[in-house]
Coordinates of C-alpha atoms and ligand atoms in Angstrom, one line a residue:
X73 CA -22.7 -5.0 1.2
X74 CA -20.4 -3.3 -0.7
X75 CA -19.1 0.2 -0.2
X76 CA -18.4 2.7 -3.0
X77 CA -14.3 3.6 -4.0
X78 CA -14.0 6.9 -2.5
X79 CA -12.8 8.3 0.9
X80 CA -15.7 7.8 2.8
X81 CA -16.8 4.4 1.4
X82 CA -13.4 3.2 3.0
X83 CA -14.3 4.7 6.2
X84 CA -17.4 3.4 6.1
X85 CA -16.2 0.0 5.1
X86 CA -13.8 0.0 8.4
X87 CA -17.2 1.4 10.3
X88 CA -18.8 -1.5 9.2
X89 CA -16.3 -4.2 10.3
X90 CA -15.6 -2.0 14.2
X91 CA -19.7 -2.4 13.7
X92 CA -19.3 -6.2 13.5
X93 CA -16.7 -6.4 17.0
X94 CA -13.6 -6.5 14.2
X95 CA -10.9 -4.7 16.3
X96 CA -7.6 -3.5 13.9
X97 CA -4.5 -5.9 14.8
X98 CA -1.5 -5.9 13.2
X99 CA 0.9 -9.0 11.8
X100 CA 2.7 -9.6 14.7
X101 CA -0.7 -9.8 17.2
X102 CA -3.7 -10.9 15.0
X103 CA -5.0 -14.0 15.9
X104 CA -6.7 -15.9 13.0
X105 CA -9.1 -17.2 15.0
X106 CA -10.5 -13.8 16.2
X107 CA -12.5 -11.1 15.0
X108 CA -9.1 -9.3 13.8
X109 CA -8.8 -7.4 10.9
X110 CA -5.3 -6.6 9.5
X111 CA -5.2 -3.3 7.3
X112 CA -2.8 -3.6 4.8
X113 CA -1.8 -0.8 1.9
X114 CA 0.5 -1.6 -0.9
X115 CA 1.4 1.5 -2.6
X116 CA 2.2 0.1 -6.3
X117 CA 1.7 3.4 -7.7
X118 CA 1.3 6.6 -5.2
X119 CA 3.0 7.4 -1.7
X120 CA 0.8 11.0 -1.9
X121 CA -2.4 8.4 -2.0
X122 CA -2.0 7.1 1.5
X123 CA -1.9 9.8 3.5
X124 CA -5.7 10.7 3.1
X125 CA -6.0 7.2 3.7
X126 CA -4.0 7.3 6.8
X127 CA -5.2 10.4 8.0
X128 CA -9.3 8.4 8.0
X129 CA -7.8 5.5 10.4
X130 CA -5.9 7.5 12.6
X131 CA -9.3 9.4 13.2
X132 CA -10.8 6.1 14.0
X133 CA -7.6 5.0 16.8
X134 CA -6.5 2.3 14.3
X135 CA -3.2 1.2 12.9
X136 CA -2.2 0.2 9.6
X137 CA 0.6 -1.5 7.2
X138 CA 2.0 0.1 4.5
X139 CA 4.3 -1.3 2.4
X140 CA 6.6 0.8 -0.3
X141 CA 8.3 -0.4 -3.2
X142 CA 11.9 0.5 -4.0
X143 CA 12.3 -1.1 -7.8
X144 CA 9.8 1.0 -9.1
X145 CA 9.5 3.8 -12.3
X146 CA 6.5 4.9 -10.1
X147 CA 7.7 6.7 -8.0
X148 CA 11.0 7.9 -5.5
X149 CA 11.0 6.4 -2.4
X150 CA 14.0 8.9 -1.4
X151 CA 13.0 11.8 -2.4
X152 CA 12.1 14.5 -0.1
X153 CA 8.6 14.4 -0.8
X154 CA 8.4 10.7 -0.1
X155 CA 10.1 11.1 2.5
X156 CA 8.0 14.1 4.2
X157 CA 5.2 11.4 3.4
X158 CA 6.3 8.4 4.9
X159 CA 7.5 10.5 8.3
X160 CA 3.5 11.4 8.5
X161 CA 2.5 8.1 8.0
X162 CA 4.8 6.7 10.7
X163 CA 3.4 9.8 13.0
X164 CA 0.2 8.8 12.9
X165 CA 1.5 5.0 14.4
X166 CA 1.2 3.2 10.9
X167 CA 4.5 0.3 10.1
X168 CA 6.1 0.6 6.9
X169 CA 7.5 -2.2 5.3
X170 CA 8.8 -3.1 2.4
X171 CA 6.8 -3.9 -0.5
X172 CA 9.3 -6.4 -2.5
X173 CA 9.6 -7.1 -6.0
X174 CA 10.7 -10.1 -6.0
X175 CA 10.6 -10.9 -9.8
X176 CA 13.7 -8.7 -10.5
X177 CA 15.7 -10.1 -8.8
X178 CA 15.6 -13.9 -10.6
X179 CA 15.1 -17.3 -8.8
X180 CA 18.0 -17.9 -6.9
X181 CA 16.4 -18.5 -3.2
X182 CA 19.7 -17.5 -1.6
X183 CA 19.9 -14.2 -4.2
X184 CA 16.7 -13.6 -3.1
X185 CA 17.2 -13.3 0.7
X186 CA 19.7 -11.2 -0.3
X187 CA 18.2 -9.1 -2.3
X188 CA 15.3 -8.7 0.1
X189 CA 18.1 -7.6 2.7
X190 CA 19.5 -4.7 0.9
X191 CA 16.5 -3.3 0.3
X192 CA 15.0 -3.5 4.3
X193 CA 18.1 -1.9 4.8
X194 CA 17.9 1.0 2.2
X195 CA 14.5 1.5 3.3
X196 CA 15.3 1.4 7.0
X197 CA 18.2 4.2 6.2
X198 CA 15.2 6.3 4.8
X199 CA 12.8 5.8 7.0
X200 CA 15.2 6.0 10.3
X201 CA 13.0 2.8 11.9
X202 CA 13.2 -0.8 11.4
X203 CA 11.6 -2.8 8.6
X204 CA 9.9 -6.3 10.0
X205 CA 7.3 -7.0 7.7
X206 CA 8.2 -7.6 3.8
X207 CA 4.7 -7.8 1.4
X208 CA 5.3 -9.3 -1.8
X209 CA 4.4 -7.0 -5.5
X210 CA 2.4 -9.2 -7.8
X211 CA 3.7 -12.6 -6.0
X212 CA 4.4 -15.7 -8.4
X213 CA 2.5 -18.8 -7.8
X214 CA 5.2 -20.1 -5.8
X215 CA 5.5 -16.9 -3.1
X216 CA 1.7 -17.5 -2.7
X217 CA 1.5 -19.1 1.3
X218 CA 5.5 -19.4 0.9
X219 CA 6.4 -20.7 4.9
X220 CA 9.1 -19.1 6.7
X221 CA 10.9 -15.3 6.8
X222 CA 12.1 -13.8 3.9
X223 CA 15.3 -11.5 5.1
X224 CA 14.7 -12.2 8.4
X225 CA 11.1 -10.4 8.4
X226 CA 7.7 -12.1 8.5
X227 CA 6.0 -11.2 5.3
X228 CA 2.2 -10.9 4.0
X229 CA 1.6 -14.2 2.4
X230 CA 2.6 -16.3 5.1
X231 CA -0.4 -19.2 6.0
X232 CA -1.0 -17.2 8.9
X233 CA -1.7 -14.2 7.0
X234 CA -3.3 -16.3 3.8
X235 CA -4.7 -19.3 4.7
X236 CA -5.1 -19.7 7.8
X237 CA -7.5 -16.1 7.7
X238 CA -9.8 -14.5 5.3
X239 CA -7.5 -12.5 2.6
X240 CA -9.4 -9.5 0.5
X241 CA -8.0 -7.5 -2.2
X242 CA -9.2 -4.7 -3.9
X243 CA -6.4 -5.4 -7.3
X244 CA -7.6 -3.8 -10.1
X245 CA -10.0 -1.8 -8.4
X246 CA -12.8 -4.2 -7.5
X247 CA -13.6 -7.3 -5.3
X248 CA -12.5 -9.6 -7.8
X249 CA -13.2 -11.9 -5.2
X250 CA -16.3 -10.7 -3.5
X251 CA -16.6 -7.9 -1.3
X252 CA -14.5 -7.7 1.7
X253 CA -18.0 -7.7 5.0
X254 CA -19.2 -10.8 2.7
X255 CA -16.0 -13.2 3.4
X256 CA -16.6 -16.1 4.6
X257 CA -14.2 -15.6 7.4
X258 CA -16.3 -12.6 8.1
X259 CA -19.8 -14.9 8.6
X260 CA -17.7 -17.0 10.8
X261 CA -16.1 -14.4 13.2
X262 CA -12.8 -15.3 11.8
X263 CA -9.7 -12.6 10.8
X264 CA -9.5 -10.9 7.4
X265 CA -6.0 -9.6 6.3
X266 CA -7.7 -6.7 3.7
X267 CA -4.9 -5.2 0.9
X268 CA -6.1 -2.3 -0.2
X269 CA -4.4 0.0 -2.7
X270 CA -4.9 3.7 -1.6
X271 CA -5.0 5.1 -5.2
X272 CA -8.4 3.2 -6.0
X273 CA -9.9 5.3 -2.9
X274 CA -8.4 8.3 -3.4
X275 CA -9.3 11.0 -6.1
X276 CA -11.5 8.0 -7.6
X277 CA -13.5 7.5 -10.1
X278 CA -15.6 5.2 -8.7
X279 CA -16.3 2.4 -10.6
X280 CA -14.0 3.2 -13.5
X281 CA -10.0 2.1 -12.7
X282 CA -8.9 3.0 -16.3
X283 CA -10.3 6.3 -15.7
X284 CA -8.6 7.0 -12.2
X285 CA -5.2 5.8 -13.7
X286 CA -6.0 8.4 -16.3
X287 CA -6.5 11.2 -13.7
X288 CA -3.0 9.8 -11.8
X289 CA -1.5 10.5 -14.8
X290 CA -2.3 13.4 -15.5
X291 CA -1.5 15.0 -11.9
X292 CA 2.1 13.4 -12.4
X293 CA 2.7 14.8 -15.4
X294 CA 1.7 18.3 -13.6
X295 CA 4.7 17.4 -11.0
X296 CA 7.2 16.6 -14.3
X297 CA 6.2 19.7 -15.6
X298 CA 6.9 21.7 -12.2
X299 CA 10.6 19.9 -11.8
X300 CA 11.4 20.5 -15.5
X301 CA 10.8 24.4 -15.1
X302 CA 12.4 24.2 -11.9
X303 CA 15.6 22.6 -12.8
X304 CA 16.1 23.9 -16.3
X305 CA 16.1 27.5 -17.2
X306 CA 15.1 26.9 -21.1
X307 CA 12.0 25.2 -20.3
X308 CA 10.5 27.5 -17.9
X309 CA 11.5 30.5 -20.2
X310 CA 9.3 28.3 -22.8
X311 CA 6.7 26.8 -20.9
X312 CA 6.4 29.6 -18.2
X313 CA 6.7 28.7 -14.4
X314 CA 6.3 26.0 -12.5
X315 CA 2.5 25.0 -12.6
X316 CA 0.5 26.2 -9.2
X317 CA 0.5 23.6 -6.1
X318 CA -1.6 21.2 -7.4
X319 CA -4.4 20.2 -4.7
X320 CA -4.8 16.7 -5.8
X321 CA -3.9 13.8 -3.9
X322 CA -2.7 11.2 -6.0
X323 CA 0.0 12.7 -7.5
X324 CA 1.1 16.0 -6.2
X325 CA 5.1 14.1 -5.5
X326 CA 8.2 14.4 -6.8
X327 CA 8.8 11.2 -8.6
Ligands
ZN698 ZN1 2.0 -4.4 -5.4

């Protein structure tokens, strides 16, 4: 069973697994051994994307991960949209961790601890909360079921979290990997750790990634276009005014 990439094929994906006697658990109370499914959102290329998302499991009582990158040209984790964002999300009783990208920061274990420090602790200055759990962006081999804390904080690709449970990713837009409800830690009554990426579920179009990126792109130039008029009198006298509040979802932020 596989359920279409839109809103409610994600809701009816997490109706399917509640269905099944899967109860939502988080990192630092799912058992592997259980019927306990960890929710996990990496947001590699929209904050605006998860709230939709977070706004469908709050209606359903259950709590989520979501983990935001700071070394990104994606988007701005400070500013005051992402902010406003990430204050919702933490409202509705989902964690935000940090979503660390480790490869820019070279090899060095110890430079790497480091690294993973200052940016818990920038992103626990902007949220006004703690950071405990770091996730990993596009992990090298070697990060892949790496044992032990990384800055002090349990992170996503521990064995507990990889091995030991059923892991599910939607990358790319698809179940490379076989659909989530068909794991095999599903048929055995085992927990599934399920990353998701709220942009392939949000403003969609289903079945074609290239062609959601597309739309993304488009919506963010809209919120360049909006800044540029607003901060520089030449190019709105050129170009006009700011464009209308955009209604989409995916990239209606201020990058
Ligand atoms: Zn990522």
């Amino acid at each position: 069973m596989s359920e279409a990439f839109t809103e409610q094929g994600y809701l009816a994906l997490l109706r399917a697994f509640l269905a099944r006697g899967y109860a939502v658990a988080g990192y630092d109370d799912a058992d592997p051994a259980a019927r306990h499914l960890i929710l996990r959102h990496d947001l590699d290329m929209s904050l605006g994307a998860a709230e939709p998302i977070a706004a469908l499991e709050s209606a359903l009582s259950v709590k989520a991960h979501y983990f935001v990158l700071l070394r990104t040209e994606m988007y701005n984790p400070f500013s005051a949209a992402a902010r406003a964002t990430l204050g919702n999300l933490r409202r509705l009783g989902h964690e935000i961790g940090l979503h660390f990208d480790a490869s820019v920061h070279g090899s060095d274990p110890q430079g790497l601890e480091d690294a993973a420090a200052r940016e818990c602790r920038a992103l626990e200055d902007a949220l006004g909360a703690p950071v405990r759990f770091v996730s990993f962006h596009r992990p090298a081999a070697a990060l892949l079921g790496r044992r032990g804390t990384i800055a002090g904080r349990r992170h996503t690709y521990e064995p507990r979290f990889f091995s030991e449970m059923g892991y599910c990713s939607d990358s790319r837009g698809g179940w490379h990997y076989g659909p989530p409800l068909d794991h095999r830690a599903v048929a055995e009554g085992r927990a599934l750790q399920l990353l998701t990426h709220p942009i392939w579920w949000i403003g969609s179009v289903p079945g074609d990634p290239v062609a959601t990126l597309d739309r993304f792109r488009a919506e963010r130039d809209r919120v360049l276009a909006r800044e540029l008029a607003a901060n520089c009198d030449p190019y709105r006298a050129a170009r006009g005014a700011a464009p209308p509040a955009f209604k989409g979802k995916i990239g209606d932020e201020q990058g």
